[in-house]
Tab-separated table of C-alpha atoms and ligand atoms in Angstrom:
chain	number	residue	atom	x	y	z
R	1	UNK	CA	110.826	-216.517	74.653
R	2	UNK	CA	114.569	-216.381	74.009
R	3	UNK	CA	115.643	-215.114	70.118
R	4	UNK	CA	118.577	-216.160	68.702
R	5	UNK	CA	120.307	-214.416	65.240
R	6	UNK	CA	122.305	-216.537	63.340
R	7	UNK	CA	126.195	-215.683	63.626
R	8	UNK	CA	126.427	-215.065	59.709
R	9	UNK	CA	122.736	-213.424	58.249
R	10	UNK	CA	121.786	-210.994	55.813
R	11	UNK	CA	124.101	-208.256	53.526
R	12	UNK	CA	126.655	-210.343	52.014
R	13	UNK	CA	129.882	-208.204	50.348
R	14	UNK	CA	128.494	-208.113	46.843
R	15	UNK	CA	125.057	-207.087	47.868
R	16	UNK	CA	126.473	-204.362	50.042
R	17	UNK	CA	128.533	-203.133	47.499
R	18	UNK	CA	126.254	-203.188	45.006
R	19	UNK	CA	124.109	-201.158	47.019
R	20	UNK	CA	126.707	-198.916	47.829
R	21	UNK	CA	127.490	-198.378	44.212
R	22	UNK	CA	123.187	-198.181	42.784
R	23	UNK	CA	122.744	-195.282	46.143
R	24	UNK	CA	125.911	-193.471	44.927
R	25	UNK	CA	124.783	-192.916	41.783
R	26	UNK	CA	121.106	-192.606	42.454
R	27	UNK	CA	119.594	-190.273	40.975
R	28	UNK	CA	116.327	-188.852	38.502
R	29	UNK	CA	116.886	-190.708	35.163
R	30	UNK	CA	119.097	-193.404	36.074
R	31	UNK	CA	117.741	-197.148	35.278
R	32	UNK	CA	118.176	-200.213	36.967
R	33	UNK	CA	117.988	-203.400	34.749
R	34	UNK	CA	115.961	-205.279	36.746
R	35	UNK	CA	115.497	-205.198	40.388
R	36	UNK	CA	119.622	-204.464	42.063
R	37	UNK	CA	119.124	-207.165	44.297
R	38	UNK	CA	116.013	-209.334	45.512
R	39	UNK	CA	114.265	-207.266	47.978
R	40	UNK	CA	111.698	-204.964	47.611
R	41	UNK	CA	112.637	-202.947	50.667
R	42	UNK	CA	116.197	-202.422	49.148
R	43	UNK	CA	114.424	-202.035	45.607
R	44	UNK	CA	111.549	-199.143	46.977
R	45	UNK	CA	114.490	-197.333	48.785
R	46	UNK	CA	116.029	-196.506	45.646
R	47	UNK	CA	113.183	-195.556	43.635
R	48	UNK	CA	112.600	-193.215	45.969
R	49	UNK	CA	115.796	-191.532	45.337
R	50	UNK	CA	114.437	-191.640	41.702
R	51	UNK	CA	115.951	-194.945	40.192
R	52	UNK	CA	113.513	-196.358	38.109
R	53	UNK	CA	113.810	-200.435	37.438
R	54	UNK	CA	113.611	-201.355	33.429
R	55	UNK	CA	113.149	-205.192	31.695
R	56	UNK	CA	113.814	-203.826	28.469
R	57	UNK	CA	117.116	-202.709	26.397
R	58	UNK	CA	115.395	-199.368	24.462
R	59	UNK	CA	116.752	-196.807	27.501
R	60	UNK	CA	119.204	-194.480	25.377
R	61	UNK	CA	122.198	-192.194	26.394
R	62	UNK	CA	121.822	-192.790	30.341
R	63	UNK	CA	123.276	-194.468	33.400
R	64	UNK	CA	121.761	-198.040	33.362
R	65	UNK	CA	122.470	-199.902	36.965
R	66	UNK	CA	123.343	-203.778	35.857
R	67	UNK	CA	121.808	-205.497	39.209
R	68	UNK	CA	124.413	-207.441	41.451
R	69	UNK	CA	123.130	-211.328	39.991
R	70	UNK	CA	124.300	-209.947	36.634
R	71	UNK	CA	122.437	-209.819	33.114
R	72	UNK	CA	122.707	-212.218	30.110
R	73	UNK	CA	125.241	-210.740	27.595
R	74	UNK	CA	123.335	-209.485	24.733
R	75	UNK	CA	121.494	-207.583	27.305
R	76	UNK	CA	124.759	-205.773	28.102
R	77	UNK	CA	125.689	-205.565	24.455
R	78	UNK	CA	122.626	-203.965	23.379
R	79	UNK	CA	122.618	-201.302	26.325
R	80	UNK	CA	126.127	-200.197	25.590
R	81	UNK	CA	125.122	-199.863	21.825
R	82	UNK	CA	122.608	-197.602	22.570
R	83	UNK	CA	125.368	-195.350	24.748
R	84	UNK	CA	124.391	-195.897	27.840
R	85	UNK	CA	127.024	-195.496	30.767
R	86	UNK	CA	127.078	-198.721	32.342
R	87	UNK	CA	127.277	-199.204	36.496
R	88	UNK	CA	128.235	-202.313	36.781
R	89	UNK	CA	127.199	-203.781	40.341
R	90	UNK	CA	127.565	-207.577	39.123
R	91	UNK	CA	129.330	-209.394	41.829
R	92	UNK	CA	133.225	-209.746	41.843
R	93	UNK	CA	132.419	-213.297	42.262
R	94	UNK	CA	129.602	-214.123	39.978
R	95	UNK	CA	132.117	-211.926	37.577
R	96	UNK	CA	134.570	-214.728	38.195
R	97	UNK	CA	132.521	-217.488	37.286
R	98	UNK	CA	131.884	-215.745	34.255
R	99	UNK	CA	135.740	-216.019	33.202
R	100	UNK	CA	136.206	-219.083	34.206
R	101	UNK	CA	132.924	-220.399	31.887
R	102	UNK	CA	134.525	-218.298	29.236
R	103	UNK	CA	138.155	-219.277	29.489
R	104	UNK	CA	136.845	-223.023	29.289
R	105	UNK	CA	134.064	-223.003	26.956
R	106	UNK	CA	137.014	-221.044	24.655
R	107	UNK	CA	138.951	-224.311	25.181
R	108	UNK	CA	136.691	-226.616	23.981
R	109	UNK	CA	135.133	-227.575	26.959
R	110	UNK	CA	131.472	-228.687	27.551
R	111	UNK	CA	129.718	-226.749	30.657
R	112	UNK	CA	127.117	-227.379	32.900
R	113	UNK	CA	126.168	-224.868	35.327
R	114	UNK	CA	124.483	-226.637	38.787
R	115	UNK	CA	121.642	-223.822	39.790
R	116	UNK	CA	118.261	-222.767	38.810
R	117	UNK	CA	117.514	-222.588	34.975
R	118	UNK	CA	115.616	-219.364	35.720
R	119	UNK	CA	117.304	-217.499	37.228
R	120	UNK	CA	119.361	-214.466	36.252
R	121	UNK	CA	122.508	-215.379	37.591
R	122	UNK	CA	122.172	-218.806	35.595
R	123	UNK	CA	120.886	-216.982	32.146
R	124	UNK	CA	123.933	-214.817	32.963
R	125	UNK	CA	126.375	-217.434	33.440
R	126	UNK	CA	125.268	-219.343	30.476
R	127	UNK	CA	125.327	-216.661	27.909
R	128	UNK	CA	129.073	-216.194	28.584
R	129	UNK	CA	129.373	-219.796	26.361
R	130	UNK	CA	126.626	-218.795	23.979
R	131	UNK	CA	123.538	-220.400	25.740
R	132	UNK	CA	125.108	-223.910	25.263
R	133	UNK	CA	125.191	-225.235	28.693
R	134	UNK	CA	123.375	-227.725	30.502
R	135	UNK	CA	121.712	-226.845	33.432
R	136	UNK	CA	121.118	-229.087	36.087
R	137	UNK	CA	118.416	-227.961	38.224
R	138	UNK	CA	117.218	-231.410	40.245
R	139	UNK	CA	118.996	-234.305	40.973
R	140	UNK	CA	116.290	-236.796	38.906
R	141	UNK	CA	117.538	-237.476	35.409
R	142	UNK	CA	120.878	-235.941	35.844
R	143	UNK	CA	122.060	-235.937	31.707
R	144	UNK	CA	125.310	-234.421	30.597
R	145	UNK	CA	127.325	-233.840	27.202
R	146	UNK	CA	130.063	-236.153	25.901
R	147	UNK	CA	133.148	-235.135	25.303
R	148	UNK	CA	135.649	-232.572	27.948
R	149	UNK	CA	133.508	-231.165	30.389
R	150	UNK	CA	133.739	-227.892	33.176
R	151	UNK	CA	131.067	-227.825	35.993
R	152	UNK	CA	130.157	-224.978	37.950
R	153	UNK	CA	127.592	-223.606	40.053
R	154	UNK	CA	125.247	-220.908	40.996
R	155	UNK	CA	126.978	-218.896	43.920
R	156	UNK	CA	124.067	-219.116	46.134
R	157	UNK	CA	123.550	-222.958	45.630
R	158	UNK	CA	122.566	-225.382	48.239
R	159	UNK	CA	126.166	-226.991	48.918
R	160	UNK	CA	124.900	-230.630	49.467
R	161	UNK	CA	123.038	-230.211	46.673
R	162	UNK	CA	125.810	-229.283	44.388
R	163	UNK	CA	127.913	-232.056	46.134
R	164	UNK	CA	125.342	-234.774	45.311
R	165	UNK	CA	124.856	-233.588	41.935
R	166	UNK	CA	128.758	-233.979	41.497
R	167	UNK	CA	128.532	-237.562	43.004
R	168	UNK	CA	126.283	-238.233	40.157
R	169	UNK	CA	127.989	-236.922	37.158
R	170	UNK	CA	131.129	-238.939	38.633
R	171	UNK	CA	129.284	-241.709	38.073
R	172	UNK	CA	127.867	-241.378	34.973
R	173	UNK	CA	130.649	-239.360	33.339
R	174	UNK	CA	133.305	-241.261	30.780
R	175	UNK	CA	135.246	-238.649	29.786
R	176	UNK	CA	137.606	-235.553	31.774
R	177	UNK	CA	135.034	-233.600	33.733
R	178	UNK	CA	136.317	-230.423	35.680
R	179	UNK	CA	134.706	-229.067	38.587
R	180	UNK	CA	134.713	-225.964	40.229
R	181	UNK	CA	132.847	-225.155	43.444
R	182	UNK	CA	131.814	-221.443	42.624
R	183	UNK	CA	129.419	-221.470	45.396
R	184	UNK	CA	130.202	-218.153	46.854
R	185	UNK	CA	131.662	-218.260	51.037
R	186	UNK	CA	129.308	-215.690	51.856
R	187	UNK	CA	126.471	-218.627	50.680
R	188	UNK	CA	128.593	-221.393	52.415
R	189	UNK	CA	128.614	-219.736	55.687
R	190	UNK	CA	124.936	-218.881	55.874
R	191	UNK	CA	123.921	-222.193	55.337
R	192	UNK	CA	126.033	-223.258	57.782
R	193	UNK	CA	125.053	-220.990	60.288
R	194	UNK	CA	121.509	-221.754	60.307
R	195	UNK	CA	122.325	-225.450	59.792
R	196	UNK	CA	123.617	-225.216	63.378
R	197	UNK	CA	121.009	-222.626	64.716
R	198	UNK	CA	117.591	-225.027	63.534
R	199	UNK	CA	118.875	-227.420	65.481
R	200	UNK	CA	118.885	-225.782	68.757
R	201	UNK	CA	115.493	-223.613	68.286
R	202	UNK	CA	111.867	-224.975	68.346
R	203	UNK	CA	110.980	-222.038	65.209
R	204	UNK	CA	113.072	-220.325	62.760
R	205	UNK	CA	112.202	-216.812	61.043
R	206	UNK	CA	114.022	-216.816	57.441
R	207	UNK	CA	113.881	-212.952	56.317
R	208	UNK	CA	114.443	-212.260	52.837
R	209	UNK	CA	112.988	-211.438	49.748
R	210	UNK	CA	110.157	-213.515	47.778
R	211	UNK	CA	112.665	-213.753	44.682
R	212	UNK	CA	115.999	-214.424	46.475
R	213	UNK	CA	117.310	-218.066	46.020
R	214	UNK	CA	119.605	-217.777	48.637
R	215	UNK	CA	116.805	-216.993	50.755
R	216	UNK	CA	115.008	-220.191	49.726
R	217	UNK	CA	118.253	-222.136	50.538
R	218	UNK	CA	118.069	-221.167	54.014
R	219	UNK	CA	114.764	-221.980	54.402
R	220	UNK	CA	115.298	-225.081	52.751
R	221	UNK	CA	118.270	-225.938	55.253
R	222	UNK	CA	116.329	-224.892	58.304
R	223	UNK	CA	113.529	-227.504	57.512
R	224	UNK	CA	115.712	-230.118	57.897
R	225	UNK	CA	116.503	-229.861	61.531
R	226	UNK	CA	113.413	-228.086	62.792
R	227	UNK	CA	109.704	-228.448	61.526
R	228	UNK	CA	108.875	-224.635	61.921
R	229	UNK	CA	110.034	-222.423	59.582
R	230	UNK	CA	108.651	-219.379	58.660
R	231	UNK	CA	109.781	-217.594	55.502
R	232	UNK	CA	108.847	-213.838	55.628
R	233	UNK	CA	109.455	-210.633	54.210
R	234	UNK	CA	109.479	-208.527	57.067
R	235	UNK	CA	107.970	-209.205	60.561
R	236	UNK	CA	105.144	-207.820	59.553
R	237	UNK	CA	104.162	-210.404	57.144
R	238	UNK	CA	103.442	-212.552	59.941
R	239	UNK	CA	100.815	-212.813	63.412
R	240	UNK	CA	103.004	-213.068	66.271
R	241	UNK	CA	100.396	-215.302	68.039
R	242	UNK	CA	102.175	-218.020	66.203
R	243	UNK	CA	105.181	-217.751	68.201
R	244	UNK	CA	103.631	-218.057	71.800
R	245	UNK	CA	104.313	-221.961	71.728
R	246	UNK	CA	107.837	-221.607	71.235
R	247	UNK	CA	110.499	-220.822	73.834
R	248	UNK	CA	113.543	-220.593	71.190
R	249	UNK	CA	113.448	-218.810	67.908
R	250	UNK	CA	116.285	-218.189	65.892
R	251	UNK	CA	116.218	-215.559	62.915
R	252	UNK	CA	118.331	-215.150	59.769
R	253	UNK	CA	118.477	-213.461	56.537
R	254	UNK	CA	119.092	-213.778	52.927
R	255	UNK	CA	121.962	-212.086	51.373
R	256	UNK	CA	119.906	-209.137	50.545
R	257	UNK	CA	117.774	-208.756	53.542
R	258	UNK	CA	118.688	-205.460	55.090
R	259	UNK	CA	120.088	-205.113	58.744
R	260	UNK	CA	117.437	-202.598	59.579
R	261	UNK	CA	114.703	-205.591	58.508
R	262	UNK	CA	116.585	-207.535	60.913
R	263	UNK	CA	116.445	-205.196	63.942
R	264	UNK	CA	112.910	-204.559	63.743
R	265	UNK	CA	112.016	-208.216	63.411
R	266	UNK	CA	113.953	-208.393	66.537
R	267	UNK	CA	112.621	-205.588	68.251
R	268	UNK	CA	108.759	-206.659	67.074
R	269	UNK	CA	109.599	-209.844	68.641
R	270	UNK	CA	111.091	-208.599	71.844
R	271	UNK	CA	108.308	-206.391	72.020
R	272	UNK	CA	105.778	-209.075	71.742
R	273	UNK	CA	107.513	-211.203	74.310
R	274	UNK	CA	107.421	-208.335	77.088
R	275	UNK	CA	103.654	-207.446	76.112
R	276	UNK	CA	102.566	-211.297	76.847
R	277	UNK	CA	104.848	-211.069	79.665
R	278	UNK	CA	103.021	-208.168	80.998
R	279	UNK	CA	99.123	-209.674	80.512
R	280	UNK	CA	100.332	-212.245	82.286
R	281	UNK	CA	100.764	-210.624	85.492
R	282	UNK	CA	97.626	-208.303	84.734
R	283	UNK	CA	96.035	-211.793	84.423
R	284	UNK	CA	97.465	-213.388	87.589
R	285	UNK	CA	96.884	-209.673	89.387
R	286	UNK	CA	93.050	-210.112	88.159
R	287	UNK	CA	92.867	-213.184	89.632
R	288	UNK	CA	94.315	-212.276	93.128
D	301	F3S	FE1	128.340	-212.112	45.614
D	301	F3S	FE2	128.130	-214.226	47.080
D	301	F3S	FE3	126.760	-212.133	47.653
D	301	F3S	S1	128.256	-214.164	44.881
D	301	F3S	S2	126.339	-211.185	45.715
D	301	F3S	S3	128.996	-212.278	47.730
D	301	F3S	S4	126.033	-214.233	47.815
């Protein structure tokens, strides 16, 4: 059995810096709103060092942890009324599309935000032009406004889908429509990564957590080149038995998947490959 990684897998640069930031300032009675990033591992961790994870705004006059995907607005607002000290984790990047929906929506302009109307990065992005976007989540019944309009995108969106959503509103649109391709490079060269890597394996193991889009997106990728895919949380999600009928496996990770979940996928793997190695010979030895 040979295992391939994936040249570009796992951490990303906002997820380790958010993590950097939540486990310097870990401590009893700080609050993360919501879970930092999505991965239980990374989210157990740190409620071990005694950060607990909140859904609601009554915490009062403590550090509140705002999770790397960012928050909607109010939910900010509302925090910072109630003195908290704020740690804010939210991506440099997912920050950016924030200004940029702001600057435009200031301006006059329409938006429409390409990504998943649930999740917290979209709610986020959104309530930086007052919950007025449209949000195109599939490619069936693609609808947007009249009038000057800016597009964006979830960071950790599929890129062809984004591109063929594009290819649609071109179509459709009469009036100035702006695009900008906020889908982040740490996404972009995932995807690409494993795009290459499924074609050359006969499996693929997709780490990450149940929550993570980006995660999903990989997954998703993988599928088209190779017809076994395996999303997991950890290597121990899954019987190794499966893998006997495969001589290639490659292995990635979501943005927030851990290096240490990584290795011991790895190391399980290897493991398992020298123990059927081993009964092998015992077998052929029994035979002699
Ligand atoms: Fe930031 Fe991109 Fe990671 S937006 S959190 S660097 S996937």
């Amino acid at each position: 059995m040979e295992i391939i990684l994936a040249d570009v897998r796992g951490f990303c640069g906002g997820v380790k810096r958010a993590v950097k930031m939540a486990f310097d300032n870990a401590a009893k009675g700080v609050y993360s709103y919501g879970d930092l990033v999505h991965n239980e591992f990374v989210v157990k961790e740190l409620e071990e060092k005694g950060v607990l994870t909140i859904d609601d705004t009554n915490i009062e006059n403590s550090k509140v942890i705002i999770r790397s995907h960012g928050v909607h607005k109010k939910i900010l607002d509302k925090l910072e009324e109630k003195n908290n000290e704020i740690i804010n984790c939210v991506c440099p990047k997912v920050e950016k599309v924030y200004n940029i929906v702001d600057n435009f929506y200031k301006k006059g302009y329409n938006i429409v935000i390409i990504g998943n109307n649930k999740h917290p990065e979209v709610i986020g992005i959104n309530s930086r032009c007052n919950d007025s976007a449209t949000i195109i989540s599939n490619l069936e019944d693609i609808k947007i406004p009249k009038g000057k309009t800016l597009i964006v995108s979830q960071t950790t969106n599929n890129v062809d889908f984004f591109e063929k959503a594009i290819n649609i509103i071109k179509d459709i649109s009469k009036d100035e429509v702006l695009v900008y391709n906020t889908i982040c490079n740490a996404t972009f060269k995932r995807q690409e990564s494993i795009r290459n890597l499924s074609k050359k394996v006969d499996a693929v193991i997709v780490i990450g957590g149940k929550k993570s889009s980006n995660t999903k997106k990989l997954a998703e990728i993988a599928k088209l080149n190779c017809k076994n895919v395996f999303l997991i949380q950890s290597i121990n999600d899954i019987d190794l038995n499966i893998f006997k009928k495969f001589n290639k496996i490659g292995i990635t990770a979501g943005a927030s998947t851990p290096e240490s979940v990584i290795k011991e996928a790895v190391c399980r793997m290897e493991n398992f490959d020298k123990g059927e190695m081993m009964e092998a010979i015992d077998n052929s030895f029994k035979r002699i």
